[in-house]
XYZ file of C-alpha atoms in Angstrom:
297
model
C 10.657 15.544 20.125
C 12.517 18.113 17.984
C 11.612 21.790 18.321
C 12.819 23.057 14.927
C 12.289 21.819 11.387
C 16.014 21.405 10.744
C 16.378 19.345 13.911
C 13.418 17.194 12.841
C 14.882 16.627 9.372
C 18.254 15.684 10.839
C 16.602 13.221 13.217
C 14.514 11.762 10.372
C 17.571 11.369 8.133
C 19.400 9.501 10.900
C 16.444 7.369 12.040
C 16.774 3.575 11.675
C 14.731 1.803 9.012
C 11.140 1.271 10.178
C 10.970 4.458 12.238
C 7.853 6.620 12.116
C 7.050 10.328 11.970
C 4.025 11.369 14.031
C 2.211 14.602 14.786
C -1.120 13.773 16.444
C -0.245 10.037 16.393
C -3.927 9.117 16.047
C -3.186 6.463 13.397
C -0.486 4.579 15.303
C -2.758 2.169 17.203
C -4.964 1.127 14.240
C -1.848 0.961 12.034
C -0.275 -1.513 14.451
C -3.454 -3.423 15.301
C -4.388 -4.040 11.683
C -0.965 -5.480 10.905
C 0.032 -2.707 8.525
C 3.023 -1.944 10.703
C 4.499 -5.442 10.791
C 6.550 -5.437 13.970
C 4.763 -2.913 16.192
C 7.933 -2.233 18.184
C 9.289 0.810 16.332
C 13.041 1.464 16.472
C 12.264 5.164 16.921
C 9.362 7.564 16.639
C 9.907 11.247 15.848
C 7.148 13.472 17.245
C 6.716 16.720 15.270
C 4.163 18.322 17.584
C 6.719 20.720 19.151
C 8.298 21.928 15.877
C 7.580 25.654 15.901
C 7.617 26.077 12.099
C 4.816 23.510 11.811
C 2.361 25.319 14.099
C -0.362 27.811 13.176
C -1.579 29.130 9.839
C -1.199 32.199 7.629
C -3.487 33.910 5.122
C -1.384 34.716 2.052
C -3.497 36.789 -0.345
C -6.097 34.471 -1.854
C -4.560 31.355 -0.299
C -4.370 29.909 3.205
C -1.239 28.157 4.425
C -2.044 25.557 7.092
C 1.112 24.331 8.759
C 1.396 20.614 9.414
C 0.400 20.674 13.084
C -3.003 22.327 12.491
C -5.617 19.969 13.956
C -9.212 19.358 12.880
C -10.739 21.075 15.917
C -9.439 24.432 14.657
C -11.889 24.305 11.712
C -14.776 24.346 14.202
C -13.409 27.177 16.346
C -11.334 29.630 14.308
C -13.622 32.247 12.734
C -11.157 33.126 9.970
C -10.793 29.526 8.810
C -14.557 28.968 9.049
C -15.020 31.958 6.719
C -12.236 31.134 4.247
C -12.533 27.329 4.104
C -16.326 26.870 4.216
C -16.464 23.095 3.702
C -13.814 22.236 6.315
C -16.060 22.911 9.369
C -18.602 20.382 8.060
C -15.828 17.876 7.427
C -14.412 18.432 10.916
C -17.830 17.983 12.512
C -17.971 14.468 11.028
C -14.362 13.674 11.856
C -13.986 11.155 14.711
C -14.787 12.763 18.087
C -13.827 15.777 20.211
C -10.681 14.215 21.676
C -9.311 12.948 18.361
C -10.068 16.270 16.631
C -7.801 17.958 19.177
C -4.917 15.687 18.092
C -5.445 14.645 14.465
C -3.864 16.888 11.831
C -5.124 17.585 8.321
C -1.628 17.147 6.845
C -1.304 13.811 8.634
C -4.591 12.739 7.062
C -3.218 13.643 3.627
C 0.101 11.849 4.146
C -1.755 8.760 5.384
C -3.377 8.678 1.913
C -6.370 6.552 2.837
C -8.993 6.272 0.062
C -11.522 7.092 2.800
C -9.557 9.971 4.372
C -12.180 12.587 5.262
C -9.963 15.625 4.828
C -8.692 14.814 1.338
C -11.844 15.522 -0.774
C -12.261 19.006 0.773
C -8.564 19.683 0.143
C -9.043 18.702 -3.514
C -11.894 21.206 -3.904
C -9.659 23.851 -2.315
C -6.916 23.165 -4.913
C -4.630 22.012 -2.134
C -0.867 21.902 -2.565
C 1.316 20.001 -0.137
C 4.704 21.367 0.882
C 7.540 18.908 1.507
C 10.831 19.773 3.231
C 14.181 18.003 2.982
C 17.825 18.585 3.814
C 19.986 19.740 0.909
C 23.677 19.914 1.826
C 22.738 20.621 5.418
C 20.196 23.364 4.627
C 16.402 23.095 4.641
C 14.921 23.012 1.130
C 11.301 22.542 0.094
C 9.077 21.732 -2.852
C 5.338 21.867 -3.524
C 2.971 19.745 -5.545
C -0.811 19.398 -5.916
C -2.369 17.001 -3.426
C -4.149 15.383 -6.381
C -0.722 14.355 -7.741
C 0.857 13.658 -4.345
C -1.509 10.782 -3.499
C -0.926 7.920 -5.935
C -2.985 5.138 -4.332
C -4.043 3.621 -0.993
C -1.318 4.571 1.480
C 0.982 5.629 -1.369
C 2.341 9.116 -2.017
C 5.096 10.934 -3.885
C 6.957 11.687 -0.653
C 10.664 10.959 -1.090
C 12.914 9.373 1.573
C 14.007 11.929 4.146
C 11.153 14.348 3.423
C 8.669 15.755 5.944
C 5.309 17.293 4.984
C 5.316 20.805 6.417
C 2.084 22.454 5.200
C -0.925 22.335 2.909
C -1.764 25.485 0.963
C -5.435 26.014 0.036
C -7.574 28.459 -1.913
C -9.398 30.999 0.250
C -13.086 30.600 -0.644
C -14.888 33.386 1.188
C -18.450 33.810 -0.041
C -18.858 30.176 -1.070
C -21.317 27.755 0.466
C -19.799 24.528 1.719
C -20.980 21.052 2.691
C -19.726 17.573 3.524
C -21.601 14.262 3.394
C -20.414 11.000 4.903
C -21.680 7.488 5.521
C -20.054 4.425 7.049
C -20.708 1.316 9.078
C -21.804 3.178 12.202
C -22.844 6.655 13.282
C -20.025 7.445 15.711
C -16.258 7.420 15.108
C -17.156 6.349 11.588
C -14.688 5.514 8.822
C -16.127 6.613 5.495
C -17.600 4.146 3.070
C -18.309 7.174 0.884
C -17.859 10.886 1.483
C -18.630 13.886 -0.712
C -17.914 17.583 -0.399
C -19.092 20.664 -2.275
C -18.224 24.342 -2.604
C -20.661 26.569 -4.509
C -20.864 30.255 -5.364
C -23.978 31.745 -6.952
C -24.822 35.071 -8.564
C -26.513 37.865 -6.654
C -29.955 36.452 -7.409
C -28.933 33.041 -6.041
C -30.043 31.300 -9.234
C -26.979 31.075 -11.488
C -24.081 28.831 -10.458
C -20.989 31.008 -10.868
C -18.591 28.350 -9.562
C -18.843 24.850 -8.133
C -16.288 22.366 -6.861
C -17.076 18.747 -5.995
C -14.982 15.813 -4.767
C -15.641 12.239 -3.654
C -13.784 9.836 -1.380
C -14.188 6.127 -0.688
C -15.230 5.088 -4.187
C -11.829 4.062 -5.543
C -8.108 3.867 -4.773
C -7.900 7.598 -4.047
C -10.298 10.535 -3.636
C -11.229 12.328 -6.873
C -12.343 15.766 -8.028
C -15.519 15.745 -10.167
C -14.341 18.254 -12.753
C -16.694 17.104 -15.517
C -19.707 17.581 -13.235
C -18.395 20.999 -12.212
C -18.109 22.008 -15.863
C -21.651 20.801 -16.520
C -23.062 22.933 -13.688
C -20.963 26.071 -13.978
C -22.820 29.053 -15.453
C -26.199 27.347 -15.500
C -29.398 28.214 -13.660
C -29.933 26.085 -10.596
C -32.913 23.766 -10.823
C -33.811 20.556 -9.018
C -33.692 18.751 -12.365
C -30.137 19.964 -13.017
C -28.979 18.825 -9.571
C -30.607 15.425 -10.080
C -28.921 15.084 -13.476
C -25.533 15.989 -11.991
C -25.898 13.381 -9.262
C -26.283 10.415 -11.618
C -22.956 10.412 -13.457
C -20.592 10.047 -10.431
C -22.094 6.632 -9.592
C -20.411 5.318 -12.750
C -17.029 6.252 -11.265
C -17.227 3.819 -8.344
C -14.149 1.610 -8.638
C -14.105 0.109 -5.147
C -13.831 -3.665 -4.977
C -16.302 -3.970 -2.085
C -19.976 -3.026 -1.604
C -20.035 -1.612 -5.137
C -23.807 -1.280 -5.626
C -24.206 0.263 -2.177
C -21.475 2.799 -2.909
C -23.080 3.679 -6.248
C -26.447 4.330 -4.631
C -24.895 6.408 -1.864
C -22.709 8.357 -4.278
C -25.656 9.629 -6.320
C -27.550 10.657 -3.210
C -24.525 12.342 -1.675
C -23.647 14.441 -4.716
C -27.210 15.741 -4.796
C -27.244 16.358 -1.046
C -23.824 18.043 -1.088
C -24.912 20.524 -3.766
C -28.212 21.271 -2.046
C -26.687 21.658 1.416
C -23.972 23.999 0.091
C -26.734 26.130 -1.424
C -28.577 26.148 1.898
C -25.516 27.714 3.570
C -25.858 30.548 1.014
C -29.476 31.112 2.026
C -31.379 28.838 -0.338
C -34.430 27.097 1.166
C -33.710 23.683 2.634
C -35.253 20.869 0.542
C -38.287 19.222 2.075
C -37.800 15.608 3.249
C -39.990 14.298 0.410
C -37.891 16.131 -2.190
C -34.839 13.903 -1.745
C -34.111 10.579 -0.166
C -31.459 10.727 2.527
C -29.265 7.612 2.692
C -27.949 6.336 6.020
C -25.822 3.361 6.880
């Protein structure tokens, strides 16, 4: 259990093959149980939870730096993060349960690179960059890259041997409405079959879409940003017909090899719901139940 980043990097560089880095360690049991870990007896496990440089967060101008040990529960409790990252509280509310939210880290969710990772679509809408640290001739060096480039497929990332993810840096989105939609095989402790997130900013009259950001998870090998839909909506007057039109195209993007038709149906409904719910957080009237069909597992 190192207490400094340099100590952690030195321990990681010297760790035997098959060792694991953990922060909240919430993925260790399913990783072992599902056979992804091969031999579940690890030669060593390096716990980063006491590394001081990885704790807390910092607002840096129009960006927010979340260090690697920031857990999901913080997005439900910290007033600054609730204000600056308006879709993360809704994501956190859906994430696992109270106990796991106190342990599970957002950066760990990103590094895990699951196609159904709840935190990744919101990070994409927040233009997230991941910071990676390494040892360079005995000194700590770092690099950054967009999370959209960092994740290359299910469980695959651009992390190099000997590197540790130290932070994710996000756009500060004060004044935006946020939302998060999710469906899975059960209602509690659910792993996403599909999830969708939205960030929206409107003009003073609440009718013109000044900016919109949308992302989907669970429909293919990695979560995706819906930039073409964003471009279609940006600058236009909000109408129910426009939202319905925007919700149809993402269903064509479903590339999952399982439950394809189900995912397509859910995807269309979730894009529509995500846009509408983000608008509701800005003060728009909530749609009546007969105005949209809500899909549940």
